[in-house]
Coordinates of C-alpha atoms in Angstrom, one line a residue:
Chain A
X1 CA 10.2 50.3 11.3
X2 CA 7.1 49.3 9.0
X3 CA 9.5 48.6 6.6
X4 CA 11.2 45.8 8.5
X5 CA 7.7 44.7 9.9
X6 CA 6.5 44.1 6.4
X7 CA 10.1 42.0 5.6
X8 CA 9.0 40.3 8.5
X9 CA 5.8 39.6 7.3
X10 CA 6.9 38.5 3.5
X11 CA 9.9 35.8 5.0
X12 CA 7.4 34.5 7.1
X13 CA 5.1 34.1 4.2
X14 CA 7.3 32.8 2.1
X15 CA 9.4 30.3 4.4
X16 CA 5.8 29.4 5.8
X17 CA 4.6 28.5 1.8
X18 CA 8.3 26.3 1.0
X19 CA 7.2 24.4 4.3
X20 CA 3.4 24.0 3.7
X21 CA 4.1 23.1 -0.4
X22 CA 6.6 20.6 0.1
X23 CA 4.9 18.7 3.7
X24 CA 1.3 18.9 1.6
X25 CA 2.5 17.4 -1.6
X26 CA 5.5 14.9 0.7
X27 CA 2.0 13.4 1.9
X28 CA -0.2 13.9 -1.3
X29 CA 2.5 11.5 -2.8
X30 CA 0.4 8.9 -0.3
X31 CA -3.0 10.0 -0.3
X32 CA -2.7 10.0 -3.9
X33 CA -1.1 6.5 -5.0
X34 CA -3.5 5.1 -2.3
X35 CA -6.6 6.3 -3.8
X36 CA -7.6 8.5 -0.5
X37 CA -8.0 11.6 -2.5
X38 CA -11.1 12.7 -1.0
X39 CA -9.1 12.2 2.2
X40 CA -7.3 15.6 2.3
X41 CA -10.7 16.8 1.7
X42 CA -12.5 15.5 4.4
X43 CA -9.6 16.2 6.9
X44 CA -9.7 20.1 5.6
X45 CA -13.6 20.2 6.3
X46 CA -12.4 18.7 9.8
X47 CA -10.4 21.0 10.2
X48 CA -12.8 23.7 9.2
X49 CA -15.5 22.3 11.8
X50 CA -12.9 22.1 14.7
X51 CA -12.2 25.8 14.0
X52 CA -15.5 27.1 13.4
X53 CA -16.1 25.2 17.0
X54 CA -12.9 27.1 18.1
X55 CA -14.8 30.8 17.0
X56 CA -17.4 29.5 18.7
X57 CA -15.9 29.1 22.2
X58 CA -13.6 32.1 21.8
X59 CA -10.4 29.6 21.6
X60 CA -8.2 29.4 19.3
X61 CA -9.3 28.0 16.1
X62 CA -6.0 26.2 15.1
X63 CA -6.0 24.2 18.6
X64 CA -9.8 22.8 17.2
X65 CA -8.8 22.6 13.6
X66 CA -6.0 20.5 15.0
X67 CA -8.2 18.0 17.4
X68 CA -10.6 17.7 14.6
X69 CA -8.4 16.7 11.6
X70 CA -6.5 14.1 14.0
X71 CA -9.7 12.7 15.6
X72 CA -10.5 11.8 11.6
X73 CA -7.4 10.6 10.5
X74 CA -7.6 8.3 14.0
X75 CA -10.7 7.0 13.4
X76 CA -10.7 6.8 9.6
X77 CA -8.2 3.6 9.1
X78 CA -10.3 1.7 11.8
X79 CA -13.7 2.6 10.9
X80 CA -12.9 1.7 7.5
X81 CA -11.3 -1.5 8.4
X82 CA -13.6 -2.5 11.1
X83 CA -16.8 -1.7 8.8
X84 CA -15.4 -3.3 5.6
X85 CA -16.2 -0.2 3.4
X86 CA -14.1 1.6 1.2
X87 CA -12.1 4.5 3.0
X88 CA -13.3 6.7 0.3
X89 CA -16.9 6.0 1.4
X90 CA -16.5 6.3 5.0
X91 CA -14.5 9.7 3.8
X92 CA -17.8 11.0 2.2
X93 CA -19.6 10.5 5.4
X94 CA -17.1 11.9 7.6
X95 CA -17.0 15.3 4.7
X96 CA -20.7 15.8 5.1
X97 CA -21.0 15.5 8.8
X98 CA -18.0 17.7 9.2
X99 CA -19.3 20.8 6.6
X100 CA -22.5 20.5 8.5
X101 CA -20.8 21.0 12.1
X102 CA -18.5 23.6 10.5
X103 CA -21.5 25.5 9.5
X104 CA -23.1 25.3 12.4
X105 CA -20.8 26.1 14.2
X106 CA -20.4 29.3 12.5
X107 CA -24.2 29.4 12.7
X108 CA -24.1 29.7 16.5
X109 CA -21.9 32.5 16.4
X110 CA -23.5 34.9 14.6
X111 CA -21.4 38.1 15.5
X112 CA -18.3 35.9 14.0
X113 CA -19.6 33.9 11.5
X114 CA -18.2 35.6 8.3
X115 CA -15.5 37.4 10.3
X116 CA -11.6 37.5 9.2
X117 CA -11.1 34.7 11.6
X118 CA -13.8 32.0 9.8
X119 CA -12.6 33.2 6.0
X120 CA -8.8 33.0 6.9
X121 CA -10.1 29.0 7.9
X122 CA -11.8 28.9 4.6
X123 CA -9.1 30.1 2.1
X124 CA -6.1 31.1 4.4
X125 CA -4.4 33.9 5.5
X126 CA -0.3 34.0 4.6
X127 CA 0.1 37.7 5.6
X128 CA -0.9 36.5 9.3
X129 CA 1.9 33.8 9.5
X130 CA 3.4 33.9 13.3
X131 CA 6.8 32.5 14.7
X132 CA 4.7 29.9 16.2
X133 CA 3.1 28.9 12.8
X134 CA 6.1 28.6 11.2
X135 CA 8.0 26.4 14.0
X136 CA 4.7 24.2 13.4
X137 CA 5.1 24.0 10.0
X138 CA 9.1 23.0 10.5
X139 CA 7.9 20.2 13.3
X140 CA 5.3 18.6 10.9
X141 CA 7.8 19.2 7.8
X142 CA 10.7 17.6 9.8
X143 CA 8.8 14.5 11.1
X144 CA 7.3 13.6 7.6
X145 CA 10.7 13.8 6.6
X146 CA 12.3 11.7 8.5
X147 CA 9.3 9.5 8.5
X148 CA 9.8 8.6 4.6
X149 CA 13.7 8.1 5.5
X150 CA 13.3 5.9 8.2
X151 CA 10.7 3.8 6.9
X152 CA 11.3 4.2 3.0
X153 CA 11.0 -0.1 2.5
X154 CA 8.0 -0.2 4.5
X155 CA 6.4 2.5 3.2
X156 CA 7.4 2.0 -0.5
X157 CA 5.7 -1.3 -0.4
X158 CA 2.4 -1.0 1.2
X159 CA 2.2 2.1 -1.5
X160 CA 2.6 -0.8 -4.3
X161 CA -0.3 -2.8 -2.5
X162 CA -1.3 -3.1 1.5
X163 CA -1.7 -7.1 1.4
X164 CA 1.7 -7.9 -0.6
X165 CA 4.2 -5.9 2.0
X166 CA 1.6 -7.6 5.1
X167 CA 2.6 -10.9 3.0
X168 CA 6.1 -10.1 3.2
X169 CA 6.4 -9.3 6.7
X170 CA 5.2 -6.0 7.1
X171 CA 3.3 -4.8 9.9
X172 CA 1.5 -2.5 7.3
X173 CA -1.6 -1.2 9.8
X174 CA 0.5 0.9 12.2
X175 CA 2.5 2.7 8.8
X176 CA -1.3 3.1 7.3
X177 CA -2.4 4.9 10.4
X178 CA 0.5 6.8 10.5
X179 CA 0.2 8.3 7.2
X180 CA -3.5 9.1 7.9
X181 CA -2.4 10.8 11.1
X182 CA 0.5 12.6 9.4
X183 CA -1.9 14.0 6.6
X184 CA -4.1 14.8 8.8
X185 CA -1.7 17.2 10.7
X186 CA -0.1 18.3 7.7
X187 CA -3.6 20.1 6.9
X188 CA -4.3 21.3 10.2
X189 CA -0.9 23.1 10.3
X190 CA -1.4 24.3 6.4
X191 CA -4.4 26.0 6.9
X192 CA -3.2 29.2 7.6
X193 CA -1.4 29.6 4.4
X194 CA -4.2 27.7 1.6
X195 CA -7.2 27.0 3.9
X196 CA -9.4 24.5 4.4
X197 CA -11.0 24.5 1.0
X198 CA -7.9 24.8 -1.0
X199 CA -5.3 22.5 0.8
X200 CA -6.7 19.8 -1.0
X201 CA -5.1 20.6 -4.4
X202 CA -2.4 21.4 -2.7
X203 CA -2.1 17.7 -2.0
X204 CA -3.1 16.2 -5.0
X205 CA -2.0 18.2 -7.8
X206 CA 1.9 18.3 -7.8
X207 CA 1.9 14.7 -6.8
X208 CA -0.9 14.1 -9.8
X209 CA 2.0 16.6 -12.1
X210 CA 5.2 14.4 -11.4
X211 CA 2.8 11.1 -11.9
X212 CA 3.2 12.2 -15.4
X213 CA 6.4 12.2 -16.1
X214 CA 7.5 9.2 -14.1
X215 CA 6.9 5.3 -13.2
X216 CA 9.4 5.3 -10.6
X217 CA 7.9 5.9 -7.0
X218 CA 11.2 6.6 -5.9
X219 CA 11.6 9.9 -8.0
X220 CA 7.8 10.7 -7.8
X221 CA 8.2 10.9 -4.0
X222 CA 11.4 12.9 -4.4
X223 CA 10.2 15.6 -6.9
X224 CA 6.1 16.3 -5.6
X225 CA 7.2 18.2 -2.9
X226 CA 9.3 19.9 -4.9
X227 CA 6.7 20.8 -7.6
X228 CA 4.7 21.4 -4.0
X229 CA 7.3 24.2 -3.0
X230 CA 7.4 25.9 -6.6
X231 CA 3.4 25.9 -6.9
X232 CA 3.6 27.9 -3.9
X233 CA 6.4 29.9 -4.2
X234 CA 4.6 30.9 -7.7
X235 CA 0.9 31.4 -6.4
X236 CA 2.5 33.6 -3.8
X237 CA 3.9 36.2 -6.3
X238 CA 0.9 35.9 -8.1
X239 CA -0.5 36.9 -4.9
X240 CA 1.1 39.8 -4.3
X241 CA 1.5 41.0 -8.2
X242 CA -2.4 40.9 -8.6
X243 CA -4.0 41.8 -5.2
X244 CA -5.0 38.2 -5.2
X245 CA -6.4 35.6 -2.1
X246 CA -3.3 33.6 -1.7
X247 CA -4.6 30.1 -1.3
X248 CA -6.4 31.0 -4.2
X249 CA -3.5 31.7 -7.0
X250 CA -1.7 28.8 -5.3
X251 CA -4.8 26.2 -6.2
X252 CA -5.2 28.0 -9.7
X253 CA -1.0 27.5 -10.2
X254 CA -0.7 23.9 -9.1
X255 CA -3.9 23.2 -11.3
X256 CA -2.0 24.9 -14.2
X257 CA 1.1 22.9 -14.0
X258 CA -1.2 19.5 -13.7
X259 CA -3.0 20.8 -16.8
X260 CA 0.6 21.4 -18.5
X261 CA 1.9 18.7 -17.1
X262 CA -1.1 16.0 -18.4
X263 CA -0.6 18.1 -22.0
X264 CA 3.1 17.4 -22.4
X265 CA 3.2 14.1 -20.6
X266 CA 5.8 11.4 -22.5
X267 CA 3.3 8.6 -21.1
X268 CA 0.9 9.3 -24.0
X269 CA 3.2 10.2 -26.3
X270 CA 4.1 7.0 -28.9
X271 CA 7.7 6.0 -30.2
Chain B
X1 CA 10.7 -35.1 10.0
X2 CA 10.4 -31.4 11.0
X3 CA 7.1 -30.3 10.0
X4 CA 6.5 -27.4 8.0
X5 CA 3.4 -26.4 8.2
X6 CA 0.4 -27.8 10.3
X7 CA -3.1 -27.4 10.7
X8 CA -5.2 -29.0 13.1
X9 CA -8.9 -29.3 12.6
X10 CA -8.7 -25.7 11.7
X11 CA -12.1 -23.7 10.2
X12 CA -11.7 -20.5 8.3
X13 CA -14.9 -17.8 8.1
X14 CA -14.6 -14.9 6.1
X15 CA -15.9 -12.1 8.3
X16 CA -19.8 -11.4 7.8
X17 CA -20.3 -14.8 6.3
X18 CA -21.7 -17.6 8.7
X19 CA -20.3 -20.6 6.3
X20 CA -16.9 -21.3 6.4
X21 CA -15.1 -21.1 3.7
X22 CA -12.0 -23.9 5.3
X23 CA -13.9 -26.8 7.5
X24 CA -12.2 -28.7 9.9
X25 CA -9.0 -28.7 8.2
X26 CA -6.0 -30.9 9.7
X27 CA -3.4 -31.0 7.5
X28 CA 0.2 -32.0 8.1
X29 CA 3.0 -31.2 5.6
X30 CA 6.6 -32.0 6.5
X31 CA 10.2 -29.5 5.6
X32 CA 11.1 -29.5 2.1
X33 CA 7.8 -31.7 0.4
X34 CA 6.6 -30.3 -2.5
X35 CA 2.8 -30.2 -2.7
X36 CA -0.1 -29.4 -5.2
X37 CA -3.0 -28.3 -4.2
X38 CA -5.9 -28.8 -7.2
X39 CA -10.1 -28.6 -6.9
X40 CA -12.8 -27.0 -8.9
X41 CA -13.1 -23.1 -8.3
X42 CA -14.5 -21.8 -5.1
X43 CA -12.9 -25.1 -3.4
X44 CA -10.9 -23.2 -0.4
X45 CA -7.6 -23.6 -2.1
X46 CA -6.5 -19.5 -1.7
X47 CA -8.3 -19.8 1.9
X48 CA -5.7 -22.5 2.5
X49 CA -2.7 -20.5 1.6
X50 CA -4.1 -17.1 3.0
X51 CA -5.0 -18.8 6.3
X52 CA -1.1 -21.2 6.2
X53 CA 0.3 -17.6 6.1
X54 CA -2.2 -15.5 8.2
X55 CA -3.2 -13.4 6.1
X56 CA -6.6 -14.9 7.0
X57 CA -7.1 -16.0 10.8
X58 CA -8.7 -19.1 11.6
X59 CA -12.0 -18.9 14.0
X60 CA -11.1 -22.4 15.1
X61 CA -8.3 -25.0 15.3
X62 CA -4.4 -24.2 15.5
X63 CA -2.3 -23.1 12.8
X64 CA 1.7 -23.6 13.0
X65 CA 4.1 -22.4 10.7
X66 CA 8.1 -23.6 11.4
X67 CA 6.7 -24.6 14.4
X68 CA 5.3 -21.3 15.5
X69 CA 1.5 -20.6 16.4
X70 CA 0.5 -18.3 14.0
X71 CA -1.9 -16.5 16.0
X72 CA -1.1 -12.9 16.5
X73 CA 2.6 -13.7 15.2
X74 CA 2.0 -13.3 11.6
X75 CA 4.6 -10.9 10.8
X76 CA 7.3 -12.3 12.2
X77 CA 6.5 -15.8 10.6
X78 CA 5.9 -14.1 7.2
X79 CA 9.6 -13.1 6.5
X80 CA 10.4 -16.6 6.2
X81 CA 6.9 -17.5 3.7
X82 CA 7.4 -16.7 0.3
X83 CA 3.6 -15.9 -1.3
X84 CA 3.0 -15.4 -4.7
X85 CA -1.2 -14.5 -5.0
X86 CA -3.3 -15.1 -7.7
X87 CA -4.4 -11.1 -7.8
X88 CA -2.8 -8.3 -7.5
X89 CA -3.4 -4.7 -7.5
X90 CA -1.0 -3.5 -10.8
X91 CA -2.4 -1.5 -13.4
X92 CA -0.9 0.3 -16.3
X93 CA -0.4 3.7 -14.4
X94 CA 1.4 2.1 -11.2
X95 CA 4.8 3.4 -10.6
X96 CA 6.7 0.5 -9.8
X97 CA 9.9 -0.6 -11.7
X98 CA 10.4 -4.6 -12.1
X99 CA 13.6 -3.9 -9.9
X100 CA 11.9 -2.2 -7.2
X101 CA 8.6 -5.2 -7.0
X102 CA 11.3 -7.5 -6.7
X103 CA 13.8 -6.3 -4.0
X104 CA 10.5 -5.5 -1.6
X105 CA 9.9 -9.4 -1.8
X106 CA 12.9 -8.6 1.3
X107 CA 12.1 -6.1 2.7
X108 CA 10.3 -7.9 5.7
X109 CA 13.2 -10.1 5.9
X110 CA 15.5 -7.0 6.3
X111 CA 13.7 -5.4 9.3
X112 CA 12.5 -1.8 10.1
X113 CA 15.3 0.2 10.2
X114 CA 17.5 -1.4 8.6
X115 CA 19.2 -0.5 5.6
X116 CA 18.8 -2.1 2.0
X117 CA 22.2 -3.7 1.2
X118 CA 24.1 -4.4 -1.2
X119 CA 24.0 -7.8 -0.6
X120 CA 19.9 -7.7 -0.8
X121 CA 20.2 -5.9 -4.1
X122 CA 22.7 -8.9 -5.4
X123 CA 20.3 -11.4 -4.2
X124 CA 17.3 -9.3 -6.5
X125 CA 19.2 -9.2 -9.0
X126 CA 20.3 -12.7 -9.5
X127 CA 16.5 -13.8 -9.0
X128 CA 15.2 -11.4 -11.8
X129 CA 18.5 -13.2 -13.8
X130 CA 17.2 -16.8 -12.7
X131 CA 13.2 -16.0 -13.7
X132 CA 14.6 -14.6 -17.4
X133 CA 12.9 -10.9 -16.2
X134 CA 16.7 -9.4 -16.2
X135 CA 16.3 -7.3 -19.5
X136 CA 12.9 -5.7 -18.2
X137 CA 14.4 -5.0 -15.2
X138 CA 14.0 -1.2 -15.4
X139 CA 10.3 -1.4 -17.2
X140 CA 7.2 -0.1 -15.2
X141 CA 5.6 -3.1 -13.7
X142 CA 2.2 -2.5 -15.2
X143 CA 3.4 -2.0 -18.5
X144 CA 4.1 -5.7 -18.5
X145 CA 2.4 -8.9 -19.8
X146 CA 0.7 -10.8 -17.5
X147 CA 2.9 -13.9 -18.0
X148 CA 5.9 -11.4 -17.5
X149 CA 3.9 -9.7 -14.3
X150 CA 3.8 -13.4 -12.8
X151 CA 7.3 -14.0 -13.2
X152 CA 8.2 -10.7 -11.2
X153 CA 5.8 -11.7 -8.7
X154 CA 7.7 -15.5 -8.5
X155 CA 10.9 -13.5 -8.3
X156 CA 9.5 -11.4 -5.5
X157 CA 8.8 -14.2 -3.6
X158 CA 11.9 -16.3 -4.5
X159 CA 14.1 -13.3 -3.5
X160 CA 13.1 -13.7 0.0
X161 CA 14.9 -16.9 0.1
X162 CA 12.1 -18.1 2.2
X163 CA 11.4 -21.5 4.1
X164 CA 8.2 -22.1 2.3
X165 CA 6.7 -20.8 -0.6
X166 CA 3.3 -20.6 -1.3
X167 CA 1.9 -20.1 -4.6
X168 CA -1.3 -19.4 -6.0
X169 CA -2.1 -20.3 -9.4
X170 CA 1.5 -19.2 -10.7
X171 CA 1.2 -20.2 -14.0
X172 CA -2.4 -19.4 -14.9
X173 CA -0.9 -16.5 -17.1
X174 CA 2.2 -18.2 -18.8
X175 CA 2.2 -19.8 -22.5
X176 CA 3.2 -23.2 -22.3
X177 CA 6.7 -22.7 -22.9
X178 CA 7.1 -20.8 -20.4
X179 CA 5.1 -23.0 -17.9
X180 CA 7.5 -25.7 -18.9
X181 CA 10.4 -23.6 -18.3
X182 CA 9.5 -21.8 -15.1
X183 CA 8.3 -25.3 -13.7
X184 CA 11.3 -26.7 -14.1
X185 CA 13.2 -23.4 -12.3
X186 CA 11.1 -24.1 -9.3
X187 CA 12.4 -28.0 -9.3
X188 CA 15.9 -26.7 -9.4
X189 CA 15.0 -24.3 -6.5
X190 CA 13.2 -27.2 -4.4
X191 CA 15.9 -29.4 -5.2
X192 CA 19.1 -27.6 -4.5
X193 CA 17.5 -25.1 -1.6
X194 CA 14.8 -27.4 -0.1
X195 CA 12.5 -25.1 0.1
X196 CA 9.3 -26.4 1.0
X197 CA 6.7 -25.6 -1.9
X198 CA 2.9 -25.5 -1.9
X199 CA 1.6 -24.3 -5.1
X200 CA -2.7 -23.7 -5.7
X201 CA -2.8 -25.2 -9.8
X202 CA -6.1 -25.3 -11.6
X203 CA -4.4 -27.2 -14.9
X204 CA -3.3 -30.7 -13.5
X205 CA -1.0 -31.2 -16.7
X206 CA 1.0 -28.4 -15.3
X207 CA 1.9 -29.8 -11.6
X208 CA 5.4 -30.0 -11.7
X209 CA 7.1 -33.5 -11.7
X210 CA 9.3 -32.3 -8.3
X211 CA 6.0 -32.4 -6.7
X212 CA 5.5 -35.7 -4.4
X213 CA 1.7 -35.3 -2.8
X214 CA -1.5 -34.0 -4.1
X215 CA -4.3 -32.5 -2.5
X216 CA -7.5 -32.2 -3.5
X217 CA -9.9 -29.7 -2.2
X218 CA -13.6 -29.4 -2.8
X219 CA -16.5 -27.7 -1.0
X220 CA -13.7 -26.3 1.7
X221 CA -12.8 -29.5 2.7
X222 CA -9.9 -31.5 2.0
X223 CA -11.3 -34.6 0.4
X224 CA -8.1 -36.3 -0.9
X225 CA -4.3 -36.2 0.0
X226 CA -1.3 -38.8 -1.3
X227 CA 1.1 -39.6 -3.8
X228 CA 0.8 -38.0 -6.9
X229 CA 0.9 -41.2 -9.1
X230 CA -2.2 -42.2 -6.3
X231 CA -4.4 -39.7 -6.9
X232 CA -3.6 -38.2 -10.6
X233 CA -4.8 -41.1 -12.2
X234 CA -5.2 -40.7 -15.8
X235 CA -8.7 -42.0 -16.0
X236 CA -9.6 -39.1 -13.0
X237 CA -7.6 -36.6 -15.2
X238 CA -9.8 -37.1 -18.2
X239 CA -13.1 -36.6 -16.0
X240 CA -11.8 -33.2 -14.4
X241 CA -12.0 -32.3 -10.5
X242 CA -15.2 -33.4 -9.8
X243 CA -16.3 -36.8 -8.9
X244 CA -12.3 -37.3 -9.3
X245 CA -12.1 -38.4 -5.4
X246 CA -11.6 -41.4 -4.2

């Protein structure tokens, strides 16, 4: 019987980490040829203050990390637009207001504060995967998917640059917002497995790994999540070989494929 | 004769600025004319394009385009406005092949949710074989030479197959030769697709001899507008744009 609960437990984990690598690096492929990299960072600290308000009110902490990390990726395109600064810059305000909620939060808690619940927020917890996680996961994974499909033209030029596709016709606002909004849920729903703190490199670095062996978007958006899936698949048995936190030996595996990745690269290479 | 393009008395403001940068603009410019549009830097000559194709709104006046009001139908509009900017965002990393760049000049044209055909991929093809850009075809876009960037972005916009085309400085980065040569591809496309062509040029020796009507910006106004041989005289061409008015 604990036997098959523990079976249970591993498929979970690891069709919960082939979900959360390939959505996270689907959408780093965006954040990070857009130059929002600090956005997956600011939606994770979102995220981390919706939760911590979440502990707070005795709720559940997904629901909050949820509202949070959308009500950013919502207002992030028009603030940005509407205030004629950099999205990166109005990310950096966003990121420090939404640590110092998160903490404070957690501040107002006491008896919770540094409980399993507020550290599984901060760097995940894989082992607690539920069916309901998972059919998440497949949701968010399913609609991003069908999102690049469906709108592969649209997407593929405001990625090559916002005012060229709104020059050729394209409506490029509502795709912009969308891909904020998809990011934004894509972290929410991955926090279980990375966390807040660690999602981030989850987003950046397969995408930031592929970039080095390619100059065609096409295959770039094809093989991150890909490179997404693997990191995880890897950091997981990493996890489980050395006793390891598993967002942890995810971030430290994608990391180690960028560093390969940047070392081997043909795009410095001469001849 | 079907007009084109039209702007009455139009002013253009960039937001947060109190000056505008186009002032009371009324300018009328019929199907298939072919039309330079020269002044000294900071004139309102990109402001004039941006605002003929919406990509900057007017605060006052009308703007019609094929006969539509552009107001809050920009997109629509677009698909059949052909734009080639001065800048653009490529750099040596971005991961873009020439072929990709120069099928999305259609991609408004297609629609959402439609398919790329084959038919669009042809038409790409062809253009990158009419601009000479056919052997680079598979090259990362930012790997390129700025002459042979501009001549993927003049493909681009040519592969639209677009009612108007509107260019902004498109030969600032092309050798003379190749000025020559691609000037004389866009008379062959004004002259066998009557297109109607409004092209931004700084040098006046490169306005192409298609073209039948200058303009002349300064200070955001338009402050001369007529036959080439009127206002290129060669005595004004020797003192440069300003004081070159009539």
């Amino acid at each position: 019987m604990l036997e098959l609960f523990s079976t249970k437990i591993i498929l979970f984990a690891i069709i919960g980490a082939v979900l959360t690598g390939y959505t996270c690096s689907l959408m780093g492929t965006f954040v990070v040829r857009m130059n929002l990299s600090s956005l997956g960072f600011a939606m994770s600290h979102a995220a981390f203050a919706g939760a911590a308000l979440g502990i707070f009110l005795r709720k559940d902490p997904l629901i909050f990390a949820l509202l949070f990390s959308t009500f950013v990726s919502l207002a992030l395109g028009p603030l940005a637009d509407k205030a004629k600064l950099k999205t990166d810059v109005v990310i950096g305000v966003i990121f420090s207001l939404s640590m110092a909620l998160g903490l404070l939060f957690l501040n107002l808690s006491p008896d919770t504060a540094m409980s399993s619940t507020a550290m599984s927020i901060l760097w995940g917890s894989v082992l607690g995967m539920t069916t309901a996680d998972i059919i998440y996961l497949l949701i968010i994974t399913v609609i991003a998917i069908l999102f690049v499909i469906m709108f592969f033209k649209e997407i593929n030029a405001i990625l090559f640059d916002r005012k060229l596709a709104r020059s050729s016709g394209i409506n490029d606002k509502p795709f912009y917002y969308l891909i904020l909004l998809l990011t934004s849920l894509t972290v929410a729903f991955s926090l279980k497995l990375v966390g807040g703190l660690l999602v981030f490199a989850l987003m950046i670095n397969p995408t930031s790994s592929v970039y080095q062996f390619s100059y065609d978007m096409k295959k770039i958006i094809l093989l991150s999540p890909i490179v997404g899936v693997i990191s995880c698949l890897l950091g997981m048995l990493m996890s489980f070989s050395f006793d390891l936190p598993t967002g942890s030996a995810i971030a430290i595996v994608c990391s180690a494929i960028f560093g390969i990745s940047v070392l081997i690269s043909p795009k410095r290479r001469k001849g | 004769m079907d007009k084109a393009i039209e702007l009455n008395a139009v002013d253009t403001t960039y937001e947060g600025e109190k000056i505008p940068c186009l002032k009371n603009i009324t300018l009328h410019i019929n199907k298939g004319e072919f039309i330079a549009v020269i002044g000294p830097n900071g004139a309102g000559k990109t402001t004039l394009l941006e605002t003929i194709n919406g990509l900057l709104e007017s605060n006052r006046g009308e703007v019609k385009v094929l006969g539509k009001a552009l107001r809050g139908d920009g997109n629509s509009i677009r698909k059949y406005v052909g734009y080639v900017p001065q800048d653009y965002s490529i750099d040596e990393l971005t991961p873009f092949l020439v072929s990709d760049v120069v099928l999305m000049g259609r991609y408004g044209k297609i629609g959402l949710l439609k398919p790329i055909t084959k038919k669009d991929k042809e038409i790409a093809s062809n253009m990158m074989e009419y601009m000479g850009i056919n052997n680079i075809s598979k090259r990362p876009i930012g790997k390129l030479s700025g002459g042979q960037a501009q001549k993927v972005m003049i493909a681009r916009a040519l592969a639209k197959e677009p009612e108007i085309i509107l260019m902004d400085e498109p030969f600032s980065n092309l050798d003379f030769e190749a000025r020559r040569e691609v000037s004389e591809k866009l008379i062959h496309f004004h002259k066998n697709k009557g297109m109607t062509f409004v092209i931004v040029i700084h040098d006046i020796a490169s306005i192409p001899k298609s073209c039948n009507r200058v303009i002349v910006m300064d200070n955001g106004r338009i402050v001369a507008d007529g036959n080439k041989e009127d206002i290129l005289k060669p005595e004004l061409l020797e003192m440069g744009y300003k004081g070159m008015v009539c």
